[in-house]
mmCIF file of C-alpha atoms in Angstrom:
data_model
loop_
_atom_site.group_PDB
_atom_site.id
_atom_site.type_symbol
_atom_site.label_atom_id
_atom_site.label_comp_id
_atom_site.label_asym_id
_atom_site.label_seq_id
_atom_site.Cartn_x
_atom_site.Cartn_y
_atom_site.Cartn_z
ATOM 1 C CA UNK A 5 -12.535 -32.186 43.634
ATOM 2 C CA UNK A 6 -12.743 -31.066 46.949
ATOM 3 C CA UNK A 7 -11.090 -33.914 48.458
ATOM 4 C CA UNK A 8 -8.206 -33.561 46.329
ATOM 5 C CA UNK A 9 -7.785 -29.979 46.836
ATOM 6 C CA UNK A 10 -7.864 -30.894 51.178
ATOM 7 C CA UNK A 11 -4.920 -33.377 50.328
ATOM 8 C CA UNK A 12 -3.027 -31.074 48.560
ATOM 9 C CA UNK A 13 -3.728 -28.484 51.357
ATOM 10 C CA UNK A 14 -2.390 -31.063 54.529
ATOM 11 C CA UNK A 15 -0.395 -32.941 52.495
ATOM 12 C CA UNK A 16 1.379 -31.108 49.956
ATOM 13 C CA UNK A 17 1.397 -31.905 45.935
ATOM 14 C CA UNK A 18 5.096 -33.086 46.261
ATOM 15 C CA UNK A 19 3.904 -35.888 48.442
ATOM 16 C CA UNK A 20 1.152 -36.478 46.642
ATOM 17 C CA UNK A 21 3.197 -37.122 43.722
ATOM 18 C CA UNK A 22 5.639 -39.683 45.517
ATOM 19 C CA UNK A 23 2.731 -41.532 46.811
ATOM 20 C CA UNK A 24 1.046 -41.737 43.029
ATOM 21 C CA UNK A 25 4.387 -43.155 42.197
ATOM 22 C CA UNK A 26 4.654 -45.568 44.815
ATOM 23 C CA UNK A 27 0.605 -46.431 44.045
ATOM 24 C CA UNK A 28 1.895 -47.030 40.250
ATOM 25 C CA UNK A 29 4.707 -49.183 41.005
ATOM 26 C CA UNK A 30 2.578 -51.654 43.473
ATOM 27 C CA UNK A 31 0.072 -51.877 40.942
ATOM 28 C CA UNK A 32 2.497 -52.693 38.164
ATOM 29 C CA UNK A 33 4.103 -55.258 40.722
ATOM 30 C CA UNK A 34 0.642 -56.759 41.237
ATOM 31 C CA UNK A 35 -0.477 -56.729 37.672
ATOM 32 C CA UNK A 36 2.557 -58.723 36.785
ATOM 33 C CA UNK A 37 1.811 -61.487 39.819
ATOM 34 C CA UNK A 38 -1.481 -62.048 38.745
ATOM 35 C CA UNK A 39 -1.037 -61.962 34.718
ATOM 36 C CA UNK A 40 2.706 -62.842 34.212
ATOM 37 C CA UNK A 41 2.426 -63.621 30.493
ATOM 38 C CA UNK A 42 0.402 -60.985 29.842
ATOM 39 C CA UNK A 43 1.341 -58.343 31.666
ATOM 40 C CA UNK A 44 5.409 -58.937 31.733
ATOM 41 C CA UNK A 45 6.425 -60.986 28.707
ATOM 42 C CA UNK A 46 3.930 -59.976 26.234
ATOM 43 C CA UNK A 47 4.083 -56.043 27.583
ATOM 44 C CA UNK A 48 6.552 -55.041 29.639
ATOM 45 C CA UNK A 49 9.296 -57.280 28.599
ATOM 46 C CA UNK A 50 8.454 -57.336 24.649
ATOM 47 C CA UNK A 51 8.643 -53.587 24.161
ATOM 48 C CA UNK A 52 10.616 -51.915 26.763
ATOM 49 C CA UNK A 53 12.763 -55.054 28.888
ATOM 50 C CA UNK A 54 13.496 -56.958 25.787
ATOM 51 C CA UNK A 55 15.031 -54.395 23.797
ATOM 52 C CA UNK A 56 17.191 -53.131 26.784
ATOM 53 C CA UNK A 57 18.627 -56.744 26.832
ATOM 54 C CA UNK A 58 18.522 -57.742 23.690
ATOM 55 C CA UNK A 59 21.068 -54.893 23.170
ATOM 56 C CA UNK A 60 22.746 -55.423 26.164
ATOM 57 C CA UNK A 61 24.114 -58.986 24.690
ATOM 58 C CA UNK A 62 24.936 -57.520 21.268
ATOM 59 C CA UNK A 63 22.098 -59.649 20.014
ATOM 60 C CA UNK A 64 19.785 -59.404 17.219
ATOM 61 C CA UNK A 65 16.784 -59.470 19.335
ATOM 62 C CA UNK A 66 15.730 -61.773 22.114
ATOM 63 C CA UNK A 67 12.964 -64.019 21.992
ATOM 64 C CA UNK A 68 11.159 -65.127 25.472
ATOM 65 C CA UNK A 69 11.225 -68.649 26.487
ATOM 66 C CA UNK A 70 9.968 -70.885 28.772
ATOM 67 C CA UNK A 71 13.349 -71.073 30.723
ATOM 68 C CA UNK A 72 13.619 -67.625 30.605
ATOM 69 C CA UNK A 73 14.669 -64.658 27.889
ATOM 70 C CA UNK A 74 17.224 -66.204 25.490
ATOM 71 C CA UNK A 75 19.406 -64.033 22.917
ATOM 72 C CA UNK A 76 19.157 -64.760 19.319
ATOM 73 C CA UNK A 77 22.204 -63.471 17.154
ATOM 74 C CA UNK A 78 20.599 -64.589 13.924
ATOM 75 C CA UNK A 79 16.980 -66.005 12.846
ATOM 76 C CA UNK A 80 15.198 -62.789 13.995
ATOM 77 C CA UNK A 81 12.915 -62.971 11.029
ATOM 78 C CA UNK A 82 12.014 -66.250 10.703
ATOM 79 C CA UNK A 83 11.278 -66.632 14.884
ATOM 80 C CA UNK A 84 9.034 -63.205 14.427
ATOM 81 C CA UNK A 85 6.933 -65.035 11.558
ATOM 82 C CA UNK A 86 6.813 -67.993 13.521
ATOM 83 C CA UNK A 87 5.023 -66.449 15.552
ATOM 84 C CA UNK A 88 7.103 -66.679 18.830
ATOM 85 C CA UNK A 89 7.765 -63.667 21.076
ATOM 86 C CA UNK A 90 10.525 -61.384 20.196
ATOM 87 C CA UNK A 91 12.014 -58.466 21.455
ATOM 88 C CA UNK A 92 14.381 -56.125 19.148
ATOM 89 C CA UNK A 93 16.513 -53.449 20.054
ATOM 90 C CA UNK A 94 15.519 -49.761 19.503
ATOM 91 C CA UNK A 95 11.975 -48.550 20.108
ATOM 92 C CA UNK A 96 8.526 -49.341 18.920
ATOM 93 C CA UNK A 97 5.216 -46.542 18.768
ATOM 94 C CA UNK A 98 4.219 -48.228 21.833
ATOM 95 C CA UNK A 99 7.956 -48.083 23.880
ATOM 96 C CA UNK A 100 7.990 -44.719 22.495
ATOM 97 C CA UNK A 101 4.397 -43.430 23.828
ATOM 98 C CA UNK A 102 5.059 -45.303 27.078
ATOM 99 C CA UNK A 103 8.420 -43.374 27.450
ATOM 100 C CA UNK A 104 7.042 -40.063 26.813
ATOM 101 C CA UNK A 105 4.488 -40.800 29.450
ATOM 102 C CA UNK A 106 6.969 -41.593 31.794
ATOM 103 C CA UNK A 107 8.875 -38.517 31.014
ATOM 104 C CA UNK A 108 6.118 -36.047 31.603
ATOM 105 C CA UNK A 109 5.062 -37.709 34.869
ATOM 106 C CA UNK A 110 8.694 -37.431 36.295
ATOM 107 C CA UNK A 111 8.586 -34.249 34.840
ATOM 108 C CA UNK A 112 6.009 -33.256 37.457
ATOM 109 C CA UNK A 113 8.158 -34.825 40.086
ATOM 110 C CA UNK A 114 11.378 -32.937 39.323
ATOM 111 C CA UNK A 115 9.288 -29.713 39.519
ATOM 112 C CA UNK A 116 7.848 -30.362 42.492
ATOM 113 C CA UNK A 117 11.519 -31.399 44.063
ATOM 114 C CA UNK A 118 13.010 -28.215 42.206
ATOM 115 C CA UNK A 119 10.325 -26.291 44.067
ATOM 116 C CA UNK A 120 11.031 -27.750 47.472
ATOM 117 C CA UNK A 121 14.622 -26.620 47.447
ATOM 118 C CA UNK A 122 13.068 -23.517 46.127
ATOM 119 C CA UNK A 123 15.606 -23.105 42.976
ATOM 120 C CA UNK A 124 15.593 -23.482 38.902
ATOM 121 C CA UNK A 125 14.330 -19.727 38.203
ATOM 122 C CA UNK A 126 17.396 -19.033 37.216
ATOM 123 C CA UNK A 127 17.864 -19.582 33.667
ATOM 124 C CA UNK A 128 22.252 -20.138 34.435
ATOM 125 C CA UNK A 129 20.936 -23.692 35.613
ATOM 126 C CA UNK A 130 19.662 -24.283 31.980
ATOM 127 C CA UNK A 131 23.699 -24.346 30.963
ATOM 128 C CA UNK A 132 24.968 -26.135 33.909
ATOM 129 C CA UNK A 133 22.407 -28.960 32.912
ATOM 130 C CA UNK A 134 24.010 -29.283 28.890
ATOM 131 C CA UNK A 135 27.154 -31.316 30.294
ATOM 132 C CA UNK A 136 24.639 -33.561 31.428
ATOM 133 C CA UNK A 137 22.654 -33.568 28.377
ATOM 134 C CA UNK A 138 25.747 -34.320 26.253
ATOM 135 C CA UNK A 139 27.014 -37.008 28.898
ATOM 136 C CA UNK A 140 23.941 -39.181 28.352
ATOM 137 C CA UNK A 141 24.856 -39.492 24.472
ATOM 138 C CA UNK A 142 28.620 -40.576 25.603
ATOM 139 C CA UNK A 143 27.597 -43.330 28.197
ATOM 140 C CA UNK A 144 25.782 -44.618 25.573
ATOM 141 C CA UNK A 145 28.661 -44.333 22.831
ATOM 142 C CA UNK A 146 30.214 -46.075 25.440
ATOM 143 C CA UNK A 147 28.101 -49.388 25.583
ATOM 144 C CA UNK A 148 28.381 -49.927 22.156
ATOM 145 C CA UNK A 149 32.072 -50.190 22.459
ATOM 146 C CA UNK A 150 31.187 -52.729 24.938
ATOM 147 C CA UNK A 151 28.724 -54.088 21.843
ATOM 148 C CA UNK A 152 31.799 -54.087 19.573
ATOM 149 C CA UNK A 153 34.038 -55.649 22.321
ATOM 150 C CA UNK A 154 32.093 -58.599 22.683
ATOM 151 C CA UNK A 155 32.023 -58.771 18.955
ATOM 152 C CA UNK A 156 35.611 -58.803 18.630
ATOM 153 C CA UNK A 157 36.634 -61.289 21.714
ATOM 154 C CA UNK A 158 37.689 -58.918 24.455
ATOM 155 C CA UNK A 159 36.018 -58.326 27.654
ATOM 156 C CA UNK A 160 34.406 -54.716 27.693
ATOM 157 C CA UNK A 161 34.412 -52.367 30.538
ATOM 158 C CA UNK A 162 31.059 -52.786 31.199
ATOM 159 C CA UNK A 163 28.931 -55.589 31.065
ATOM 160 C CA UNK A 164 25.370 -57.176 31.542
ATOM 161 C CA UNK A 165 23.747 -56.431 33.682
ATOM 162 C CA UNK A 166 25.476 -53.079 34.485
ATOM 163 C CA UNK A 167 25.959 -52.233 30.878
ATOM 164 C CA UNK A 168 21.675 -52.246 31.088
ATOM 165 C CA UNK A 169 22.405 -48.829 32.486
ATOM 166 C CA UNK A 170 23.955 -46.783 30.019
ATOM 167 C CA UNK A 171 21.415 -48.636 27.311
ATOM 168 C CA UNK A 172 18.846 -46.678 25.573
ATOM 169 C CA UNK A 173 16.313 -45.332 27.086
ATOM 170 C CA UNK A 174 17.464 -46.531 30.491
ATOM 171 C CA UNK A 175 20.366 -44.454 30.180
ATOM 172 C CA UNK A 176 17.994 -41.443 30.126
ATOM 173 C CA UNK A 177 17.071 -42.402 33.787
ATOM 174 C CA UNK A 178 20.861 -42.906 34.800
ATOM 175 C CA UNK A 179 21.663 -39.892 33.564
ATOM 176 C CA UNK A 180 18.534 -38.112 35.398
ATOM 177 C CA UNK A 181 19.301 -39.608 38.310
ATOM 178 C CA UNK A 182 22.826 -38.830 38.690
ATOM 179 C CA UNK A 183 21.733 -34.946 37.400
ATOM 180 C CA UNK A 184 19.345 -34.501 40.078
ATOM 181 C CA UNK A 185 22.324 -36.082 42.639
ATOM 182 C CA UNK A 186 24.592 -33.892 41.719
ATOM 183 C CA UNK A 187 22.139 -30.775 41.898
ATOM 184 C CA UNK A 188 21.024 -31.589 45.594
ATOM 185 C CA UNK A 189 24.587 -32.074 46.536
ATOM 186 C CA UNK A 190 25.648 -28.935 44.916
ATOM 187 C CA UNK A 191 22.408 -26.812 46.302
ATOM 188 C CA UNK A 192 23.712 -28.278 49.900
ATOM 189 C CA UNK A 193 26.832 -27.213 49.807
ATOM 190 C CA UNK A 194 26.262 -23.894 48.653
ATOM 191 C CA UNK A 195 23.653 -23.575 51.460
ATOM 192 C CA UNK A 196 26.419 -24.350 54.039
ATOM 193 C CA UNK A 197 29.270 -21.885 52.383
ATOM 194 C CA UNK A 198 31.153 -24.739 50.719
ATOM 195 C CA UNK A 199 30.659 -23.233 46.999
ATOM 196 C CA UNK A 200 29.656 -20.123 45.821
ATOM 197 C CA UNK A 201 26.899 -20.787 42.905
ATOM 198 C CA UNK A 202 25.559 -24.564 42.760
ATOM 199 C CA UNK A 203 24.499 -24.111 38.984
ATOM 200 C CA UNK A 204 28.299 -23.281 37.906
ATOM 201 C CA UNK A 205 29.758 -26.558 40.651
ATOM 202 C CA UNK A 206 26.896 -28.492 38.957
ATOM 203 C CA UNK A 207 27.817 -27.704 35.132
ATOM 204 C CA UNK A 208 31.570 -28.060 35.982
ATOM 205 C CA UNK A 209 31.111 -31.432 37.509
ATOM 206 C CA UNK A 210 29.075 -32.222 34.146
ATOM 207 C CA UNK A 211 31.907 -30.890 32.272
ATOM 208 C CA UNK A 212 34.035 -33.185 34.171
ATOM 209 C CA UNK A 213 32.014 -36.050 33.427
ATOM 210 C CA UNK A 214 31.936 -35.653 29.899
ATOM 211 C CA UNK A 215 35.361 -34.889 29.590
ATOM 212 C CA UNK A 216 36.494 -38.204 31.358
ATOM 213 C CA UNK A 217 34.175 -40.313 28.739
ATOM 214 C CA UNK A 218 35.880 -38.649 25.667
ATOM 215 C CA UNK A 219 39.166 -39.448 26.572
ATOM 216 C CA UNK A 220 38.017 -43.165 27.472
ATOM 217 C CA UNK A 221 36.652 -43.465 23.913
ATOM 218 C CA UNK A 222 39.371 -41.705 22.366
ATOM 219 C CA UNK A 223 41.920 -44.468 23.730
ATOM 220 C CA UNK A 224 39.435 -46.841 23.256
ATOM 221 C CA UNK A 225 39.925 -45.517 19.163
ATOM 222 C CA UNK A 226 43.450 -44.904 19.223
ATOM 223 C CA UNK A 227 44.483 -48.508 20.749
ATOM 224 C CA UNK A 228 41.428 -51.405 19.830
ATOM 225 C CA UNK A 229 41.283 -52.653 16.259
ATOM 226 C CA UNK A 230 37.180 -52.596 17.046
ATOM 227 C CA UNK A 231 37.202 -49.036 16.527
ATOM 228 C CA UNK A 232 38.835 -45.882 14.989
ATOM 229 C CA UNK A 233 38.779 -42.589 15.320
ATOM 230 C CA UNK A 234 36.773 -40.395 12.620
ATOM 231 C CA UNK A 235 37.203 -36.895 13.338
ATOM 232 C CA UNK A 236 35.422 -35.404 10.053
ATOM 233 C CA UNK A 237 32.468 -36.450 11.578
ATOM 234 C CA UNK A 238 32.701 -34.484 14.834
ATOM 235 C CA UNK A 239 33.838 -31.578 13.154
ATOM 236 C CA UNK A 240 31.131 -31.822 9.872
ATOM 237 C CA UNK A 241 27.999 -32.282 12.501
ATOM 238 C CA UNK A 242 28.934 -29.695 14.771
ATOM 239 C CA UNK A 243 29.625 -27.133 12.155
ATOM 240 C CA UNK A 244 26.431 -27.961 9.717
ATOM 241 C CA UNK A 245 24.405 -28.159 13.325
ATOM 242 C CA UNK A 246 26.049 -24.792 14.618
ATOM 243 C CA UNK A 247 25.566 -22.920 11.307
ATOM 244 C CA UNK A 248 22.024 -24.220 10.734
ATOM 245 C CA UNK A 249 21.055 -22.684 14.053
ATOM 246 C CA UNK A 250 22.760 -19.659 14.972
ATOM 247 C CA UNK A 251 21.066 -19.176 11.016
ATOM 248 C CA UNK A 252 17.930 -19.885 12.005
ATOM 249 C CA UNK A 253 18.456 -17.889 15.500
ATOM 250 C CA UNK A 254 19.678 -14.722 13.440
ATOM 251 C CA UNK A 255 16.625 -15.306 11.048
ATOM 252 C CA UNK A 256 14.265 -14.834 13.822
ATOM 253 C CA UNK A 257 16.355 -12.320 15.143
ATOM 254 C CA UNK A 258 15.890 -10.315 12.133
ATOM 255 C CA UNK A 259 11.981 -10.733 10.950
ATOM 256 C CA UNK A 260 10.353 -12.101 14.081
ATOM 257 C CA UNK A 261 12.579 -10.804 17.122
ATOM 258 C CA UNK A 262 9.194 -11.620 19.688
ATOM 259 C CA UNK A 263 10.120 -15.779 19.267
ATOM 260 C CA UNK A 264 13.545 -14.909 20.815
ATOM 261 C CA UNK A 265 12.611 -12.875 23.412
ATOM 262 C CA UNK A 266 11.449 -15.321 25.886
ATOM 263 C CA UNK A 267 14.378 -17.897 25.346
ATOM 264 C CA UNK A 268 17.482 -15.760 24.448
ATOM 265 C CA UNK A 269 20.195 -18.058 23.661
ATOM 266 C CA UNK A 270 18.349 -21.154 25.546
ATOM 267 C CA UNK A 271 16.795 -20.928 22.573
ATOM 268 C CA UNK A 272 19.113 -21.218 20.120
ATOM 269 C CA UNK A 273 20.620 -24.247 22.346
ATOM 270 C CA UNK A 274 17.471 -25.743 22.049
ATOM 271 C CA UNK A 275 17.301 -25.612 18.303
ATOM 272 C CA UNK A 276 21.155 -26.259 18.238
ATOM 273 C CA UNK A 277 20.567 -29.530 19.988
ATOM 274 C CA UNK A 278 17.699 -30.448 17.926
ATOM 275 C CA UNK A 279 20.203 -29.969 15.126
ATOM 276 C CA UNK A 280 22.948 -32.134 15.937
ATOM 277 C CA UNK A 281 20.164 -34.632 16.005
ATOM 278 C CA UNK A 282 19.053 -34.055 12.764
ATOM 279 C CA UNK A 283 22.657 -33.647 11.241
ATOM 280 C CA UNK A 284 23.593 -36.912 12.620
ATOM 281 C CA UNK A 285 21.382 -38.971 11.284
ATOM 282 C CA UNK A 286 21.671 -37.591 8.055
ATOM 283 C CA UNK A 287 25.602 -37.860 8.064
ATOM 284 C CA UNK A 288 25.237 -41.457 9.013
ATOM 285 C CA UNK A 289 22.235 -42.087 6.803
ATOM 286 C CA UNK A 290 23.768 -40.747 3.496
ATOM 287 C CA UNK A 291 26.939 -39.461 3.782
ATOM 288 C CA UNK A 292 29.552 -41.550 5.661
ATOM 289 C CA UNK A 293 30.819 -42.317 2.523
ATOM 290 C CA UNK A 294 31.756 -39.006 1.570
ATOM 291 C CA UNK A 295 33.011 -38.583 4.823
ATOM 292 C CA UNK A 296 35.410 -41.632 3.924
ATOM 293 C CA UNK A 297 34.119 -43.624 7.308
ATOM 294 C CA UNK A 298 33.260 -47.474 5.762
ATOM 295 C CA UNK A 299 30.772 -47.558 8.863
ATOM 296 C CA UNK A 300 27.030 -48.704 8.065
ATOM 297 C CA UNK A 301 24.257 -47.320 10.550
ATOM 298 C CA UNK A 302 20.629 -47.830 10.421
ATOM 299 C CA UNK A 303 17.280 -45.766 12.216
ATOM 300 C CA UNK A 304 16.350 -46.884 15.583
ATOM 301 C CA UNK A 305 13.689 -44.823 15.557
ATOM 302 C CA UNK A 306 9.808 -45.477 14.096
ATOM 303 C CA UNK A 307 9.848 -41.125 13.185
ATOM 304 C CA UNK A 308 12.819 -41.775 11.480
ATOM 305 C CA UNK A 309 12.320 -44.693 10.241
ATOM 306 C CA UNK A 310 9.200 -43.656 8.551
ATOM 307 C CA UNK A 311 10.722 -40.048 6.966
ATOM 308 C CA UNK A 312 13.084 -42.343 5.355
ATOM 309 C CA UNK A 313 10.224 -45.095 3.756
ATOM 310 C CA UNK A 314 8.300 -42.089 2.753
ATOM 311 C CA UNK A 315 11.283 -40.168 1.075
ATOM 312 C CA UNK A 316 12.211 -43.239 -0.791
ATOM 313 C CA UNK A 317 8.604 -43.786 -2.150
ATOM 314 C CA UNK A 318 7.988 -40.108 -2.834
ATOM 315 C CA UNK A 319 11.347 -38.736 -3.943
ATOM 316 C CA UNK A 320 12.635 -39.579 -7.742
ATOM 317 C CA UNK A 321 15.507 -42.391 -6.917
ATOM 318 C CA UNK A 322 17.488 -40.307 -9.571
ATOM 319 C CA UNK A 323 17.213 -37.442 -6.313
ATOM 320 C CA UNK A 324 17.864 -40.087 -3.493
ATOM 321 C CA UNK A 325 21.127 -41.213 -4.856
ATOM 322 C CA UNK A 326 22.438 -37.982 -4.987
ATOM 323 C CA UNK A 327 20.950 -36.083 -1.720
ATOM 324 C CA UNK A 328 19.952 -39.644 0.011
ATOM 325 C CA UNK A 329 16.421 -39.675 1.657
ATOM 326 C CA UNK A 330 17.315 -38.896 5.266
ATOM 327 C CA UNK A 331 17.434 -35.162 4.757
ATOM 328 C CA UNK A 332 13.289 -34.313 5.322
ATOM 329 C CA UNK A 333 14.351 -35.462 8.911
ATOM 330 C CA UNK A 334 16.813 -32.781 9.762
ATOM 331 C CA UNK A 335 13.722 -30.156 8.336
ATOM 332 C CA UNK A 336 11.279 -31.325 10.630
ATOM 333 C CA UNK A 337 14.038 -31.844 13.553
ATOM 334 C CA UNK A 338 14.653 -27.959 13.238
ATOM 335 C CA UNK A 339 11.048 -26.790 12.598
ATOM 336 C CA UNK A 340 9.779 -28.368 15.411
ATOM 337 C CA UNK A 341 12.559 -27.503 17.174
ATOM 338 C CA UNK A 342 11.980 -23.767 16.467
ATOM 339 C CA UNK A 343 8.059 -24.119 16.978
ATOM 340 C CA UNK A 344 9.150 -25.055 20.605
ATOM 341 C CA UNK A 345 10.851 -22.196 21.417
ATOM 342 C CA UNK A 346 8.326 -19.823 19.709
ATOM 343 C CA UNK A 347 5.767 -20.776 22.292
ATOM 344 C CA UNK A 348 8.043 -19.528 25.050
ATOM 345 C CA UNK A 349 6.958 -16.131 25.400
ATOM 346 C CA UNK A 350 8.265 -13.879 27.669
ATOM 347 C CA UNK A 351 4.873 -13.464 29.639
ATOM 348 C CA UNK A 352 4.385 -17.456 29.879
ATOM 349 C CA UNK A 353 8.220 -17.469 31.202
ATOM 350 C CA UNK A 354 7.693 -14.896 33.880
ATOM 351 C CA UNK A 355 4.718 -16.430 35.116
ATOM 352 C CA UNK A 356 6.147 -19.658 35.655
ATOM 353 C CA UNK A 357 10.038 -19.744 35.379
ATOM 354 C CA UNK A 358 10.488 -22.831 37.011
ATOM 355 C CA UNK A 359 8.104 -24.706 34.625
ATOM 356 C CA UNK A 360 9.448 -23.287 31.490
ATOM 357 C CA UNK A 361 13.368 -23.934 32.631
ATOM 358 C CA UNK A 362 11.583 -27.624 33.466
ATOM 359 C CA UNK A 363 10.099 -28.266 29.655
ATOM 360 C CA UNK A 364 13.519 -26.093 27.546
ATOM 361 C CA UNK A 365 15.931 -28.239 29.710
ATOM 362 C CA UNK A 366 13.272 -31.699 28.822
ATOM 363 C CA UNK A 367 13.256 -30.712 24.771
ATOM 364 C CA UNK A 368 16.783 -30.275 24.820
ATOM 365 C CA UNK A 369 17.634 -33.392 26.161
ATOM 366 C CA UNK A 370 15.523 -35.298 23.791
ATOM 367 C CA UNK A 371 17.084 -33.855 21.110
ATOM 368 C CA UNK A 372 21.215 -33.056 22.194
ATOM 369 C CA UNK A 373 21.432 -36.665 23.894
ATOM 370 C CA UNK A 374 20.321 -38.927 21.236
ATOM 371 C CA UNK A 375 22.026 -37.148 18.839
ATOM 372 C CA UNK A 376 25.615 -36.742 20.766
ATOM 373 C CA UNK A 377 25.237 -40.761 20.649
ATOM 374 C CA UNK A 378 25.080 -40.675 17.121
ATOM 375 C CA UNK A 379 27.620 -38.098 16.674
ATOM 376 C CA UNK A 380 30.357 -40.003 18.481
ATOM 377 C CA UNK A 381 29.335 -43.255 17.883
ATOM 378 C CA UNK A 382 30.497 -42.482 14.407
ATOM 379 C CA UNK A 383 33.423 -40.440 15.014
ATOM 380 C CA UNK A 384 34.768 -43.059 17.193
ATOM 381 C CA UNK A 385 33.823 -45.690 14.502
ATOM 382 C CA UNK A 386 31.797 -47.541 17.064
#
């Protein structure tokens, strides 16, 4: 203990954290040398690779071959009981455990970069960080019109191995990446007089970004038979989402003012975004149909997934054809949501702004990115 508490002392814990990185990635590289088929195909590859690039070729899943990874557009099934190593796209308990590892480790490395350029207590940068939040679900709207391009002949805008990038989760990194980018270069120029407030030159250029996808996938709608524009969708999530939080907000508001005192209206963006998610998937689990959209989605997700099984074993089928059996996943989406934001107190905010703009920015993300992908992905009939 000592001799960690000396390195932090002459060394500093933001070092400290990019050597643990660096530590992590030769030992990953060496792992894979020395166990290749263990290690890469029948880890690495199977549940987080293969699904990135199974879904980068529009495939069914991909199975791992001598010669190499191989897409497979059909036969998924059969090759699985067979016995033979497939990858699928979407995520797995084990993707998803090793992602949220990864995300609370670089957690610790944004706030230890946030703290060397001695910003984030503000709580303005929350909003200037939403554009970015929503651009992560567009990007990835926009591979699968890239999916649906291939599908219908025509050479996307984007494709493999570039398309890899805006591909769930990696997109998530892409995103973060060009987020933190964007902040430094913001923070620098307002340290030399070129702007006036980096947090409103960050959210603007976010805004920017976002804006310039939209209108990309709104030509894409208006002028390829591959896709077409379903506005009821946009308008139906955003409204149920909006009025299910700014409820829930005003709830609190009313009977237990303390959870909203540490958050304000980050909080009710955090449960807002957690909504969209939730809305989403029930819109495109039950009710594109009454939407009039002849689109057929499916979950992605092992939570989701398993809400669904359980709802359609527990729930009367009598109920589920007239409510569907999505719905308990838009409950638990905003109670968690709300749970979240009730442990923000204002005492645990003021002693450590940084860290609490860190984690409400984090459980936004998870929730508003995601579910902007499903969103538009829809309402672009993609």
């Amino acid at each position: 203990m000592e001799t960690f508490e000396r390195a932090v002392d002459e060394y500093g814990p933001g070092q400290l954290w990019v050597g643990s990185f660096v530590a992590v990635l030769l030992v990953a590289v060496g792992a894979v040398m020395a166990a290749p088929q263990a290690v890469w195909d029948r880890f690495l590859w199977q549940y987080f690779w293969g699904p990135v690039y199974a879904d980068a070729k529009s495939a069914s899943c991909a199975e791992m071959t001598a010669s190499g990874p191989q897409p497979l557009y059909d036969g998924c099934s059969a090759a699985i009981q067979e016995g033979r190593l497939i990858a699928e796209p979407g995520y797995t308990i084990v993707s998803e455990v090793g992602y949220m590892l990864i995300l609370v480790y670089m957690l610790v490395g944004v706030y230890f970069l946030l703290e060397r350029l001695d910003i984030a207590e503000d709580p303005k940068l929350y909003f200037a960080f939403v554009p970015f939040m929503l651009l992560g679900g567009a990007l990835r709207t926009v591979e699968d019109a890239t999916d649906r391009a291939v599908d219908a002949g025509v050479t996307p805008i984007v494709e493999y191995p570039l398309s890899s990038l805006i591909i769930s989760p990696v997109i998530y990194g892409t995103v973060f990446l060009l987020t933190l980018l964007v902040l430094v270069a913001c923070v620098d120029l307002e340290q030399r007089g070129v702007i006036d407030s980096y947090y409103r030159t960050t959210g603007a250029i976010g805004g920017a970004f976002v804006a310039v996808t939209l209108l990309y996938l709104t030509f894409v709608a208006l002028t390829r038979e591959y896709a077409t524009l379903y506005p009821s969708v946009l308008i139906t999530t955003v409204m149920l989402a909006s009025a299910l939080s700014y409820g829930l907000y005003r709830l609190f508001e009313s009977y237990r003012p303390a959870l909203n005192n540490g958050t304000g209206y980050i909080g009710l963006l955090v449960i807002w975004g957690h909504a969209i998610d939730g809305v989403a998937n029930v819109l495109l689990a039950d009710w594109l149909d009454a939407l009039n959209v002849p689109l057929t989605y499916y979950p992605k997700h092992p939570a989701n997934e398993f809400i669904i099984e359980a709802t359609e074993a527990l729930q009367p089928a009598s109920l589920s054809a007239a409510i569907g059996t999505s719905w308990p996943f838009l409950i638990v989406k905003l109670a968690v949501a709300s749970l979240v934001v009730s442990l923000f107190n204002q005492e645990f905010i003021d002693d450590s702004p940084r860290y609490a703009l860190l984690l409400l920015i984090a459980v936004t993300a998870v929730g508003l990115g995601p579910g902007t992908r499903d969103m538009l992905r829809a309402t672009f009939g993609i």
